[in-house]
Amino acid sequence: MIHSLFLVNASGDIFLEKHWKSVVSRSVCDYFFEAVERATEPENVPPVIPTPHHCLINVLRQRIYFVAVIQSEVPPLFVIEFLHRVVDTFQDYFGVCTEAAVKDNVVVVYELLEEMLDNGFPLATESNILKELIKPPTILRTVVNTITGSTNVGEQLPTGQLSVVPWRRTGVKYTNNEAYFDVVEEIDAIIDKSGSTITAEIQGVIDACVKLTGMPDLTLSFMNPRLLDDVSFHPCVRFKRWEAERILSFVPPDGNFRLLSYHVSSQNLVAIPVYVKHNISFREGSSQGRFELTLGPKQTMGKAVESVLVSSQLPRGVLNANLSPSQGTYTFDPVTKLLSWDVGKINPQKLPSLKGSMSLQTGASKPDENPTINLQFKIQQLAVSGLKVNRLDMYGEKYKPFKGIKYMTKAGKFQVRT
């Protein structure tokens, strides 16, 4: 399946490689570098790149390309999912997945990759199992390993590996039993000049942090489960019960895990939580342009819109922007022509606005098209799709756990055309 894995940084340097079946020359990545050069943005590199003798499948996470080399016929999504699992494992172990973190923990990285793939096929990808096989690095453990020459590899096989629930280790004990669930939704939308929605969809996930003693059996029900479309489950979920009753029934892994991810693509179900009023104009034969922008909340159920960041790529002919924000701060880069406005939190009683003029090159023609506006924002305690958890029940254990549900909506690729 996967023959080799290359990690490529933003500068195009291969800083780590791992081979399973046979050593594949680094020169195979030349096809990947050609695709990077042709792409206008780093995110636009094709995920699957065919070559005469191999196939390169890549993902971009934390400004690092993870490039897998394939020689036989393999479902591409299978490899892409595995690469994302590798990144999530690195983040779980090291806190962040950056080039520096990988280089600082290179021994643990190779140990993890050796356990996650066996002869090129996925073997152990659950964080629980891996942490029993390979202890997460700590300062004390690193010092001891340096002095004694030992490694982070555990002496015993994971206890749950041979059971019917390999994702959960046996003999789990906690003094405080708690289960937390985070419903996080990311909204991708394109809004046209008049404020109408051209396209809108929601990518949602439910992340869990479960610390329960013993072998609990949980059921999670929703107020409106029919909203969920294109659902992808963690292996612990009993799929037949979901199909029959639309209830999630599962024996949870110990610790942090992603319970499910889902997709809401029906536009009539996607509520746009913010609106933008804009007036960006350039006059023919004039060296001045007008820029006016106002933001406001819409369909947020009274929840505050926070961490708002507005960015816009202004036309090349713009030399400078002289703007005054009613709230927050703005920056304009005269080289890249990128305008950024850090708004912060939107106050519905006093809507934030950014107004002023733009200076154009003398004699330059009027720009062919107006710039687009990109938004980033967060809304706490709101799932914009309307998804709500009804109840969480536990069976198989006698204690009463503490349970918590948190909702959050954030912007993905949210674009407003002017």
Short mmCIF file of N, CA and C in Angstrom, two decimals, residues 267-359:
data_model
loop_
_atom_site.label_atom_id
_atom_site.label_comp_id
_atom_site.label_asym_id
_atom_site.label_seq_id
_atom_site.Cartn_x
_atom_site.Cartn_y
_atom_site.Cartn_z
N GLN A 267 -28.82 24.05 1.15
CA GLN A 267 -28.68 25.49 1.42
C GLN A 267 -29.79 26.06 2.31
N ASN A 268 -31.00 25.48 2.20
CA ASN A 268 -32.09 26.02 3.03
C ASN A 268 -31.90 25.70 4.50
N LEU A 269 -30.96 24.79 4.83
CA LEU A 269 -30.69 24.47 6.23
C LEU A 269 -29.49 25.25 6.78
N VAL A 270 -28.78 25.97 5.89
CA VAL A 270 -27.58 26.69 6.31
C VAL A 270 -27.94 28.16 6.55
N ALA A 271 -27.92 28.57 7.81
CA ALA A 271 -28.21 29.97 8.16
C ALA A 271 -26.90 30.75 8.15
N ILE A 272 -26.86 31.84 7.40
CA ILE A 272 -25.65 32.67 7.35
C ILE A 272 -25.65 33.57 8.59
N PRO A 273 -24.65 33.44 9.48
CA PRO A 273 -24.71 34.13 10.79
C PRO A 273 -24.27 35.60 10.78
N VAL A 274 -23.65 36.07 9.69
CA VAL A 274 -23.23 37.47 9.63
C VAL A 274 -23.61 38.06 8.27
N TYR A 275 -23.73 39.39 8.24
CA TYR A 275 -23.95 40.05 6.95
C TYR A 275 -22.91 41.15 6.78
N VAL A 276 -22.66 41.50 5.53
CA VAL A 276 -21.66 42.53 5.20
C VAL A 276 -22.30 43.54 4.27
N LYS A 277 -22.28 44.82 4.67
CA LYS A 277 -22.70 45.91 3.78
C LYS A 277 -21.43 46.57 3.25
N HIS A 278 -21.34 46.68 1.93
CA HIS A 278 -20.10 47.18 1.35
C HIS A 278 -20.36 48.18 0.23
N ASN A 279 -19.43 49.07 0.08
CA ASN A 279 -19.46 50.02 -1.03
C ASN A 279 -18.01 50.29 -1.42
N ILE A 280 -17.53 49.51 -2.38
CA ILE A 280 -16.15 49.65 -2.87
C ILE A 280 -16.23 50.11 -4.32
N SER A 281 -15.76 51.31 -4.59
CA SER A 281 -15.94 51.87 -5.94
C SER A 281 -14.67 52.56 -6.41
N PHE A 282 -14.45 52.47 -7.72
CA PHE A 282 -13.34 53.16 -8.39
C PHE A 282 -13.93 53.96 -9.56
N ARG A 283 -13.51 55.23 -9.68
CA ARG A 283 -14.03 56.06 -10.77
C ARG A 283 -13.02 56.13 -11.91
N GLU A 284 -13.53 56.07 -13.13
CA GLU A 284 -12.68 56.15 -14.31
C GLU A 284 -11.98 57.52 -14.35
N GLY A 285 -10.65 57.48 -14.55
CA GLY A 285 -9.88 58.71 -14.68
C GLY A 285 -9.53 59.38 -13.37
N SER A 286 -9.95 58.77 -12.23
CA SER A 286 -9.67 59.35 -10.92
C SER A 286 -8.60 58.53 -10.20
N SER A 287 -7.78 59.19 -9.40
CA SER A 287 -6.73 58.48 -8.65
C SER A 287 -7.20 58.11 -7.25
N GLN A 288 -8.50 58.24 -6.99
CA GLN A 288 -9.06 57.91 -5.68
C GLN A 288 -10.15 56.85 -5.82
N GLY A 289 -10.27 56.02 -4.80
CA GLY A 289 -11.34 55.03 -4.74
C GLY A 289 -12.00 55.10 -3.38
N ARG A 290 -13.23 54.65 -3.30
CA ARG A 290 -13.98 54.70 -2.04
C ARG A 290 -14.08 53.29 -1.47
N PHE A 291 -13.91 53.19 -0.12
CA PHE A 291 -13.99 51.89 0.56
C PHE A 291 -14.85 52.04 1.80
N GLU A 292 -15.99 51.35 1.84
CA GLU A 292 -16.87 51.35 3.01
C GLU A 292 -17.31 49.92 3.31
N LEU A 293 -17.22 49.56 4.58
CA LEU A 293 -17.55 48.19 4.98
C LEU A 293 -18.20 48.22 6.36
N THR A 294 -19.34 47.53 6.49
CA THR A 294 -20.02 47.42 7.79
C THR A 294 -20.41 45.97 8.02
N LEU A 295 -20.15 45.47 9.22
CA LEU A 295 -20.49 44.08 9.58
C LEU A 295 -21.60 44.06 10.61
N GLY A 296 -22.41 42.99 10.58
CA GLY A 296 -23.46 42.84 11.58
C GLY A 296 -23.85 41.38 11.76
N PRO A 297 -24.38 41.01 12.93
CA PRO A 297 -24.81 39.63 13.17
C PRO A 297 -26.18 39.36 12.53
N LYS A 298 -26.42 38.11 12.17
CA LYS A 298 -27.69 37.73 11.58
C LYS A 298 -27.95 36.26 11.92
N GLN A 299 -29.11 35.95 12.45
CA GLN A 299 -29.49 34.57 12.78
C GLN A 299 -28.47 33.90 13.70
N THR A 300 -28.09 34.60 14.77
CA THR A 300 -27.13 34.03 15.72
C THR A 300 -27.78 33.61 17.03
N MET A 301 -29.11 33.67 17.11
CA MET A 301 -29.85 33.26 18.32
C MET A 301 -29.37 34.03 19.55
N GLY A 302 -28.97 35.30 19.35
CA GLY A 302 -28.52 36.12 20.47
C GLY A 302 -27.11 35.87 20.92
N LYS A 303 -26.39 34.97 20.25
CA LYS A 303 -25.00 34.68 20.64
C LYS A 303 -24.07 35.69 20.00
N ALA A 304 -22.96 35.98 20.68
CA ALA A 304 -22.00 36.99 20.21
C ALA A 304 -21.10 36.42 19.11
N VAL A 305 -20.84 37.24 18.09
CA VAL A 305 -19.89 36.88 17.05
C VAL A 305 -18.53 37.43 17.46
N GLU A 306 -17.54 36.54 17.64
CA GLU A 306 -16.24 36.91 18.21
C GLU A 306 -15.11 36.59 17.23
N SER A 307 -13.92 37.09 17.58
CA SER A 307 -12.68 36.82 16.82
C SER A 307 -12.88 37.07 15.33
N VAL A 308 -13.53 38.20 15.01
CA VAL A 308 -13.81 38.52 13.61
C VAL A 308 -12.57 39.12 12.96
N LEU A 309 -12.20 38.56 11.81
CA LEU A 309 -11.06 39.05 11.05
C LEU A 309 -11.47 39.16 9.58
N VAL A 310 -11.33 40.36 9.03
CA VAL A 310 -11.71 40.62 7.63
C VAL A 310 -10.43 40.81 6.82
N SER A 311 -10.35 40.17 5.66
CA SER A 311 -9.20 40.37 4.77
C SER A 311 -9.68 40.51 3.35
N SER A 312 -8.96 41.30 2.57
CA SER A 312 -9.33 41.53 1.17
C SER A 312 -8.09 41.82 0.35
N GLN A 313 -8.00 41.16 -0.79
CA GLN A 313 -6.89 41.38 -1.71
C GLN A 313 -7.28 42.51 -2.66
N LEU A 314 -6.75 43.70 -2.43
CA LEU A 314 -7.11 44.86 -3.24
C LEU A 314 -6.41 44.81 -4.60
N PRO A 315 -6.95 45.51 -5.60
CA PRO A 315 -6.35 45.50 -6.94
C PRO A 315 -4.91 46.00 -6.94
N ARG A 316 -4.14 45.60 -7.97
CA ARG A 316 -2.72 45.96 -8.05
C ARG A 316 -2.51 47.47 -8.15
N GLY A 317 -3.47 48.16 -8.72
CA GLY A 317 -3.32 49.60 -8.92
C GLY A 317 -3.43 50.42 -7.66
N VAL A 318 -3.83 49.81 -6.55
CA VAL A 318 -3.99 50.55 -5.29
C VAL A 318 -2.62 50.76 -4.65
N LEU A 319 -2.26 52.03 -4.43
CA LEU A 319 -0.97 52.35 -3.80
C LEU A 319 -1.06 52.36 -2.29
N ASN A 320 -2.16 52.92 -1.76
CA ASN A 320 -2.30 53.04 -0.32
C ASN A 320 -3.78 53.11 0.04
N ALA A 321 -4.08 52.81 1.29
CA ALA A 321 -5.46 52.89 1.79
C ALA A 321 -5.47 53.74 3.05
N ASN A 322 -6.25 54.78 3.03
CA ASN A 322 -6.38 55.67 4.20
C ASN A 322 -7.77 55.46 4.80
N LEU A 323 -7.85 54.57 5.77
CA LEU A 323 -9.14 54.14 6.30
C LEU A 323 -9.22 54.44 7.79
N SER A 324 -10.46 54.52 8.29
CA SER A 324 -10.65 54.71 9.74
C SER A 324 -11.66 53.69 10.24
N PRO A 325 -11.23 52.77 11.12
CA PRO A 325 -12.14 51.76 11.67
C PRO A 325 -12.87 52.31 12.90
N SER A 326 -14.15 51.96 13.04
CA SER A 326 -14.89 52.34 14.24
C SER A 326 -14.53 51.44 15.41
N GLN A 327 -13.90 50.34 15.09
CA GLN A 327 -13.52 49.36 16.12
C GLN A 327 -12.38 48.51 15.58
N GLY A 328 -11.47 48.10 16.44
CA GLY A 328 -10.37 47.24 16.01
C GLY A 328 -9.29 48.00 15.28
N THR A 329 -8.38 47.27 14.65
CA THR A 329 -7.26 47.87 13.93
C THR A 329 -7.16 47.25 12.54
N TYR A 330 -6.62 48.02 11.61
CA TYR A 330 -6.44 47.49 10.26
C TYR A 330 -5.00 47.68 9.80
N THR A 331 -4.57 46.84 8.86
CA THR A 331 -3.24 46.97 8.26
C THR A 331 -3.39 46.82 6.75
N PHE A 332 -2.55 47.54 6.01
CA PHE A 332 -2.52 47.41 4.55
C PHE A 332 -1.07 47.24 4.11
N ASP A 333 -0.81 46.16 3.38
CA ASP A 333 0.53 45.89 2.88
C ASP A 333 0.63 46.43 1.45
N PRO A 334 1.39 47.50 1.22
CA PRO A 334 1.45 48.08 -0.13
C PRO A 334 2.14 47.18 -1.16
N VAL A 335 2.86 46.17 -0.67
CA VAL A 335 3.55 45.25 -1.61
C VAL A 335 2.59 44.16 -2.09
N THR A 336 1.97 43.45 -1.14
CA THR A 336 1.05 42.37 -1.50
C THR A 336 -0.37 42.85 -1.76
N LYS A 337 -0.65 44.13 -1.39
CA LYS A 337 -1.98 44.74 -1.54
C LYS A 337 -3.04 44.05 -0.67
N LEU A 338 -2.60 43.44 0.43
CA LEU A 338 -3.54 42.74 1.31
C LEU A 338 -4.01 43.67 2.42
N LEU A 339 -5.32 43.83 2.53
CA LEU A 339 -5.92 44.62 3.59
C LEU A 339 -6.48 43.68 4.66
N SER A 340 -6.08 43.88 5.91
CA SER A 340 -6.57 43.05 7.02
C SER A 340 -7.17 43.95 8.09
N TRP A 341 -8.32 43.56 8.58
CA TRP A 341 -9.02 44.32 9.63
C TRP A 341 -9.38 43.38 10.76
N ASP A 342 -8.72 43.57 11.90
CA ASP A 342 -8.99 42.75 13.08
C ASP A 342 -10.10 43.42 13.87
N VAL A 343 -11.32 42.91 13.76
CA VAL A 343 -12.50 43.54 14.34
C VAL A 343 -12.67 43.17 15.80
N GLY A 344 -12.45 41.88 16.11
CA GLY A 344 -12.72 41.40 17.47
C GLY A 344 -14.16 40.95 17.61
N LYS A 345 -14.85 41.47 18.61
CA LYS A 345 -16.23 41.06 18.90
C LYS A 345 -17.22 42.09 18.32
N ILE A 346 -18.28 41.60 17.67
CA ILE A 346 -19.28 42.50 17.09
C ILE A 346 -20.31 42.88 18.14
N ASN A 347 -20.49 44.17 18.33
CA ASN A 347 -21.51 44.68 19.24
C ASN A 347 -22.75 45.04 18.41
N PRO A 348 -23.89 44.32 18.59
CA PRO A 348 -25.07 44.59 17.76
C PRO A 348 -25.61 46.00 17.90
N GLN A 349 -25.36 46.66 19.07
CA GLN A 349 -25.84 48.03 19.27
C GLN A 349 -24.99 49.07 18.52
N LYS A 350 -23.73 48.73 18.27
CA LYS A 350 -22.85 49.64 17.55
C LYS A 350 -22.03 48.82 16.56
N LEU A 351 -22.56 48.71 15.34
CA LEU A 351 -21.94 47.83 14.35
C LEU A 351 -20.58 48.36 13.91
N PRO A 352 -19.57 47.48 13.81
CA PRO A 352 -18.24 47.93 13.38
C PRO A 352 -18.22 48.29 11.90
N SER A 353 -17.49 49.35 11.57
CA SER A 353 -17.39 49.78 10.17
C SER A 353 -15.96 50.22 9.88
N LEU A 354 -15.61 50.14 8.60
CA LEU A 354 -14.29 50.56 8.13
C LEU A 354 -14.52 51.43 6.89
N LYS A 355 -14.19 52.71 6.99
CA LYS A 355 -14.48 53.64 5.90
C LYS A 355 -13.26 54.49 5.59
N GLY A 356 -13.17 54.87 4.30
CA GLY A 356 -12.07 55.74 3.90
C GLY A 356 -11.85 55.71 2.41
N SER A 357 -10.65 56.14 1.99
CA SER A 357 -10.35 56.23 0.57
C SER A 357 -9.12 55.40 0.22
N MET A 358 -9.01 55.08 -1.06
CA MET A 358 -7.85 54.35 -1.57
C MET A 358 -7.16 55.20 -2.63
N SER A 359 -5.84 55.23 -2.59
CA SER A 359 -5.06 55.99 -3.58
C SER A 359 -4.62 55.05 -4.69
#
